[in-house]
XYZ file of N, CA and C in Angstrom:
411
model
N 8.605 34.557 41.162
C 9.435 34.327 40.008
C 9.193 32.940 39.419
N 8.934 31.959 40.264
C 8.645 30.617 39.769
C 7.385 30.612 38.915
N 6.375 31.361 39.309
C 5.132 31.397 38.544
C 5.361 31.959 37.147
N 6.152 32.982 37.040
C 6.425 33.584 35.733
C 7.131 32.580 34.816
N 8.084 31.839 35.330
C 8.800 30.833 34.553
C 7.850 29.720 34.121
N 6.955 29.305 34.992
C 5.988 28.259 34.671
C 5.058 28.710 33.555
N 4.595 29.928 33.600
C 3.712 30.444 32.555
C 4.432 30.527 31.212
N 5.702 30.806 31.220
C 6.467 30.897 29.983
C 6.727 29.515 29.398
N 7.005 28.560 30.223
C 7.313 27.213 29.745
C 6.062 26.514 29.226
N 4.946 26.697 29.845
C 3.733 25.978 29.455
C 3.356 26.163 27.991
N 3.262 27.371 27.448
C 2.911 27.502 26.032
C 3.959 26.864 25.109
N 5.223 27.014 25.447
C 6.278 26.411 24.635
C 6.162 24.891 24.689
N 5.937 24.363 25.869
C 5.792 22.917 26.039
C 4.580 22.404 25.256
N 3.474 23.104 25.330
C 2.274 22.697 24.601
C 2.501 22.741 23.091
N 3.206 23.748 22.611
C 3.515 23.827 21.190
C 4.386 22.641 20.763
N 5.369 22.303 21.584
C 6.234 21.156 21.296
C 5.417 19.866 21.229
N 4.529 19.667 22.175
C 3.683 18.464 22.200
C 2.786 18.430 20.967
N 2.192 19.554 20.616
C 1.302 19.598 19.449
C 2.055 19.251 18.168
N 3.236 19.796 17.992
C 4.025 19.485 16.797
C 4.471 18.029 16.785
N 4.806 17.495 17.933
C 5.207 16.084 18.016
C 4.049 15.170 17.661
N 2.873 15.472 18.166
C 1.706 14.643 17.874
C 1.341 14.708 16.402
N 1.470 15.874 15.791
C 1.159 15.991 14.369
C 2.074 15.087 13.552
N 3.338 15.037 13.892
C 4.267 14.138 13.215
C 3.902 12.684 13.424
N 3.465 12.343 14.627
C 3.043 10.965 14.910
C 1.803 10.611 14.107
N 0.866 11.530 14.033
C -0.357 11.258 13.286
C -0.062 11.061 11.810
N 0.873 11.820 11.265
C 1.230 11.640 9.861
C 1.869 10.284 9.629
N 2.684 9.818 10.578
C 3.338 8.522 10.388
C 2.324 7.392 10.388
N 1.180 7.572 11.006
C 0.140 6.549 10.993
C -0.515 6.442 9.618
N -0.288 7.380 8.730
C -0.881 7.364 7.396
C 0.126 6.920 6.332
N 1.347 6.615 6.745
C 2.355 6.116 5.809
C 2.124 4.630 5.584
N 1.910 4.258 4.345
C 1.623 2.864 3.997
C 2.651 2.365 2.990
N 2.947 1.074 3.084
C 3.847 0.424 2.132
C 3.162 -0.814 1.591
N 3.138 -0.940 0.280
C 2.658 -2.159 -0.376
C 3.804 -2.669 -1.236
N 4.039 -3.968 -1.158
C 5.127 -4.550 -1.930
C 4.828 -6.016 -2.174
N 5.595 -6.628 -3.060
C 5.397 -8.044 -3.308
C 5.876 -8.448 -4.684
N 5.288 -9.545 -5.180
C 5.696 -10.108 -6.463
C 4.480 -10.512 -7.279
N 4.693 -10.565 -8.588
C 3.711 -11.119 -9.512
C 4.471 -12.164 -10.328
N 4.028 -13.411 -10.225
C 4.724 -14.507 -10.905
C 3.731 -15.423 -11.598
N 4.279 -16.225 -12.523
C 3.516 -17.321 -13.101
C 3.629 -18.499 -12.147
N 2.728 -19.451 -12.317
C 2.851 -20.691 -11.570
C 4.235 -21.254 -11.897
N 4.968 -21.689 -10.906
C 6.347 -22.101 -11.116
C 7.318 -20.990 -10.761
N 6.791 -19.865 -10.340
C 7.552 -18.714 -9.830
C 8.356 -17.943 -10.873
N 8.005 -18.058 -12.149
C 8.644 -17.232 -13.170
C 8.080 -15.815 -13.038
N 8.948 -14.801 -12.892
C 8.455 -13.435 -12.679
C 7.746 -12.871 -13.906
N 6.729 -12.056 -13.644
C 6.007 -11.353 -14.708
C 6.384 -9.871 -14.632
N 7.032 -9.385 -15.666
C 7.487 -7.997 -15.718
C 6.423 -7.111 -16.363
N 6.330 -5.869 -15.896
C 5.465 -4.879 -16.528
C 3.995 -4.979 -16.183
N 3.654 -5.731 -15.151
C 2.253 -5.850 -14.738
C 1.891 -4.633 -13.883
N 0.779 -3.980 -14.215
C 0.343 -2.804 -13.460
C -0.301 -3.213 -12.144
N 0.068 -2.492 -11.091
C -0.519 -2.648 -9.765
C -1.205 -1.323 -9.444
N -2.473 -1.376 -9.066
C -3.224 -0.169 -8.708
C -3.425 -0.104 -7.205
N -3.286 1.095 -6.660
C -3.557 1.347 -5.248
C -4.729 2.315 -5.195
N -5.848 1.835 -4.667
C -7.065 2.642 -4.573
C -7.306 3.048 -3.131
N -7.679 4.292 -2.928
C -8.102 4.755 -1.615
C -9.612 4.650 -1.519
N -10.104 4.149 -0.385
C -11.544 3.988 -0.176
C -12.017 5.056 0.802
N -12.996 5.831 0.353
C -13.576 6.902 1.166
C -15.080 6.854 0.966
N -15.832 6.623 2.028
C -17.296 6.573 1.964
C -17.766 5.607 0.871
N -17.182 4.414 0.866
C -17.521 3.350 -0.089
C -17.288 3.730 -1.550
N -16.457 4.732 -1.794
C -16.071 5.104 -3.154
C -14.561 4.951 -3.268
N -14.131 4.490 -4.422
C -12.693 4.289 -4.608
C -12.112 5.351 -5.536
N -10.877 5.733 -5.228
C -10.134 6.702 -6.017
C -8.740 6.139 -6.261
N -8.286 6.179 -7.499
C -6.937 5.724 -7.808
C -5.933 6.688 -7.184
N -5.112 6.167 -6.269
C -4.095 6.991 -5.620
C -2.732 6.837 -6.291
N -2.395 5.602 -6.658
C -1.094 5.327 -7.275
C -1.217 4.145 -8.219
N -0.320 4.120 -9.180
C -0.219 2.979 -10.081
C 1.270 2.751 -10.335
N 1.694 1.511 -10.300
C 3.083 1.179 -10.549
C 3.145 -0.136 -11.301
N 4.321 -0.474 -11.822
C 4.494 -1.707 -12.590
C 5.578 -2.564 -11.962
N 5.471 -3.863 -12.195
C 6.489 -4.778 -11.692
C 7.777 -4.623 -12.503
N 8.903 -4.900 -11.850
C 10.200 -4.837 -12.521
C 10.522 -6.182 -13.176
N 11.749 -6.359 -13.664
C 12.141 -7.596 -14.347
C 12.019 -8.820 -13.454
N 12.177 -8.634 -12.158
C 12.073 -9.746 -11.211
C 10.626 -9.984 -10.781
N 9.674 -9.236 -11.372
C 8.266 -9.379 -11.009
C 7.922 -8.726 -9.683
N 8.787 -7.847 -9.198
C 8.604 -7.215 -7.885
C 8.039 -5.803 -8.027
N 7.354 -5.372 -6.967
C 6.864 -3.999 -6.892
C 6.961 -3.535 -5.455
N 7.108 -2.228 -5.267
C 7.122 -1.648 -3.922
C 6.778 -0.176 -4.017
N 5.953 0.278 -3.070
C 5.556 1.679 -3.004
C 5.316 2.049 -1.549
N 5.946 3.129 -1.102
C 5.701 3.700 0.222
C 5.187 5.113 -0.008
N 4.074 5.447 0.634
C 3.452 6.746 0.377
C 2.587 7.169 1.552
N 2.307 8.471 1.599
C 1.397 9.050 2.585
C -0.019 8.985 2.024
N -0.930 8.403 2.771
C -2.324 8.324 2.346
C -3.021 9.616 2.776
N -3.645 10.323 1.844
C -4.342 11.558 2.214
C -5.425 11.298 3.263
N -5.663 12.298 4.067
C -6.711 12.185 5.097
C -8.067 11.954 4.439
N -8.940 11.278 5.159
C -10.289 11.028 4.664
C -10.481 9.626 4.136
N -9.404 8.953 3.775
C -9.516 7.577 3.285
C -9.475 6.616 4.467
N -10.343 5.595 4.421
C -10.448 4.660 5.543
C -9.667 3.371 5.331
N -9.391 3.014 4.074
C -8.599 1.813 3.787
C -8.075 1.897 2.360
N -7.251 0.923 2.014
C -6.675 0.845 0.675
C -7.053 -0.476 0.038
N -7.254 -0.471 -1.260
C -7.438 -1.695 -2.037
C -6.287 -1.784 -3.029
N -5.683 -2.960 -3.102
C -4.564 -3.207 -3.996
C -5.023 -4.213 -5.035
N -4.694 -3.989 -6.287
C -5.129 -4.942 -7.291
C -4.407 -4.802 -8.607
N -4.701 -5.746 -9.480
C -4.173 -5.753 -10.838
C -5.377 -5.544 -11.750
N -5.535 -4.328 -12.290
C -6.745 -4.033 -13.061
C -6.884 -4.884 -14.313
N -5.767 -5.179 -14.957
C -5.795 -5.985 -16.171
C -4.408 -6.546 -16.387
N -4.355 -7.793 -16.661
C -3.056 -8.422 -16.893
C -2.706 -8.388 -18.374
N -3.567 -7.817 -19.202
C -3.318 -7.754 -20.644
C -2.071 -6.951 -20.977
N -1.639 -6.104 -20.053
C -0.440 -5.329 -20.317
C 0.827 -6.144 -20.087
N 0.687 -7.397 -19.698
C 1.843 -8.286 -19.558
C 2.455 -8.501 -20.936
N 3.747 -8.678 -20.993
C 4.450 -8.738 -22.274
C 4.167 -10.008 -23.070
N 3.695 -11.064 -22.447
C 3.406 -12.287 -23.209
C 2.037 -12.162 -23.874
N 1.737 -13.058 -24.806
C 0.475 -13.012 -25.547
C -0.646 -13.760 -24.831
N -0.295 -14.604 -23.868
C -1.317 -15.366 -23.154
C -2.054 -14.457 -22.169
N -3.301 -14.811 -21.862
C -4.062 -14.071 -20.859
C -4.038 -14.897 -19.575
N -3.249 -14.469 -18.586
C -3.123 -15.238 -17.349
C -4.381 -15.167 -16.488
N -4.497 -16.136 -15.599
C -5.604 -16.204 -14.651
C -5.011 -16.327 -13.251
N -5.496 -15.493 -12.316
C -5.006 -15.534 -10.932
C -5.396 -16.863 -10.303
N -4.405 -17.583 -9.778
C -4.715 -18.855 -9.126
C -4.411 -18.839 -7.634
N -3.497 -17.977 -7.206
C -3.168 -17.907 -5.781
C -2.823 -16.478 -5.402
N -3.181 -16.125 -4.187
C -2.831 -14.826 -3.628
C -2.342 -15.049 -2.210
N -1.211 -14.448 -1.900
C -0.650 -14.513 -0.555
C -0.540 -13.093 -0.024
N -1.059 -12.882 1.179
C -0.918 -11.593 1.848
C -0.086 -11.836 3.095
N 1.045 -11.159 3.167
C 2.010 -11.348 4.252
C 2.371 -12.818 4.436
N 2.518 -13.527 3.311
C 2.966 -14.912 3.338
C 1.894 -15.955 3.552
N 0.657 -15.540 3.774
C -0.436 -16.486 4.004
C -1.389 -16.483 2.816
N -1.701 -17.683 2.308
C -2.619 -17.779 1.178
C -4.016 -17.355 1.615
N -4.687 -16.618 0.756
C -6.017 -16.118 1.076
C -6.869 -16.050 -0.187
N -8.159 -16.027 -0.003
C -9.110 -15.812 -1.102
C -9.677 -14.395 -1.042
N -9.400 -13.687 0.061
C -9.906 -12.328 0.250
C -8.915 -11.326 -0.326
N -9.264 -10.764 -1.438
C -8.377 -9.814 -2.105
C -8.970 -8.426 -2.007
N -8.334 -7.490 -1.803
C -6.980 -7.158 -1.448
C -7.002 -5.856 -0.662
N -7.750 -5.780 0.391
C -7.818 -4.573 1.212
C -6.723 -4.592 2.265
N -6.277 -3.406 2.613
C -5.300 -3.271 3.688
C -5.609 -2.019 4.491
N -5.181 -2.026 5.729
C -5.368 -0.872 6.590
C -4.309 0.179 6.281
N -4.652 1.406 6.518
C -3.728 2.516 6.310
C -2.696 2.506 7.434
N -1.460 2.818 7.078
C -0.393 2.874 8.068
C 0.317 1.553 8.269
N 0.075 0.598 7.408
C 0.677 -0.736 7.528
C 1.634 -0.994 6.376
N 2.509 -1.970 6.569
C 3.373 -2.484 5.505
C 2.833 -3.860 5.172
N 2.374 -4.044 3.936
C 1.692 -5.275 3.551
C 2.322 -5.852 2.295
N 2.583 -7.165 2.337
C 3.173 -7.860 1.195
C 2.098 -8.641 0.458
N 2.056 -8.459 -0.866
C 1.123 -9.169 -1.736
C 1.925 -9.977 -2.750
N 1.655 -11.268 -2.832
C 2.268 -12.117 -3.851
C 1.151 -12.715 -4.691
N 1.100 -12.305 -5.961
C 0.097 -12.778 -6.908
C 0.728 -13.874 -7.762
N 0.038 -15.023 -7.884
C 0.524 -16.124 -8.718
C -0.521 -16.387 -9.794
N -0.077 -16.346 -11.061
C -0.976 -16.519 -12.194
C -0.686 -17.817 -12.929
N -1.746 -18.390 -13.498
C -1.624 -19.526 -14.400
C -1.676 -18.958 -15.809
N -0.632 -19.195 -16.571
C -0.586 -18.711 -17.945
C -0.884 -19.888 -18.853
N -2.007 -19.805 -19.565
C -2.376 -20.874 -20.508
C -1.636 -20.654 -21.813
N -1.099 -21.723 -22.338
C -0.358 -21.608 -23.601
C -1.167 -22.131 -24.745
């Protein structure tokens, strides 16, 4: 009788493990990008487009696009489709900013640390990007 019970539990147990692992694997593909876009002096820039590109076999595909709010902030949490190896975050053009000046990027901070390497991130991470622009008048 013990053998019969063991045979019945094993397939159910394996199914439970398989479903649990699938959920874990999906959570590894959940990514969050957030941060701010400001002028030098920390004045927020509203309406700046942020692009999220998925990189697959050295080719990029636009996955998401969002804009900064009145405080110059942006945030996006999403599931990255399978097959992509990393994400690139960027500002394709600042011309969509509401002011008439054409700003120039002067500083970039990733997770609070200034860097010159823009802007790749690993999938499944929460990464903060702070872009600081110099607006010439």
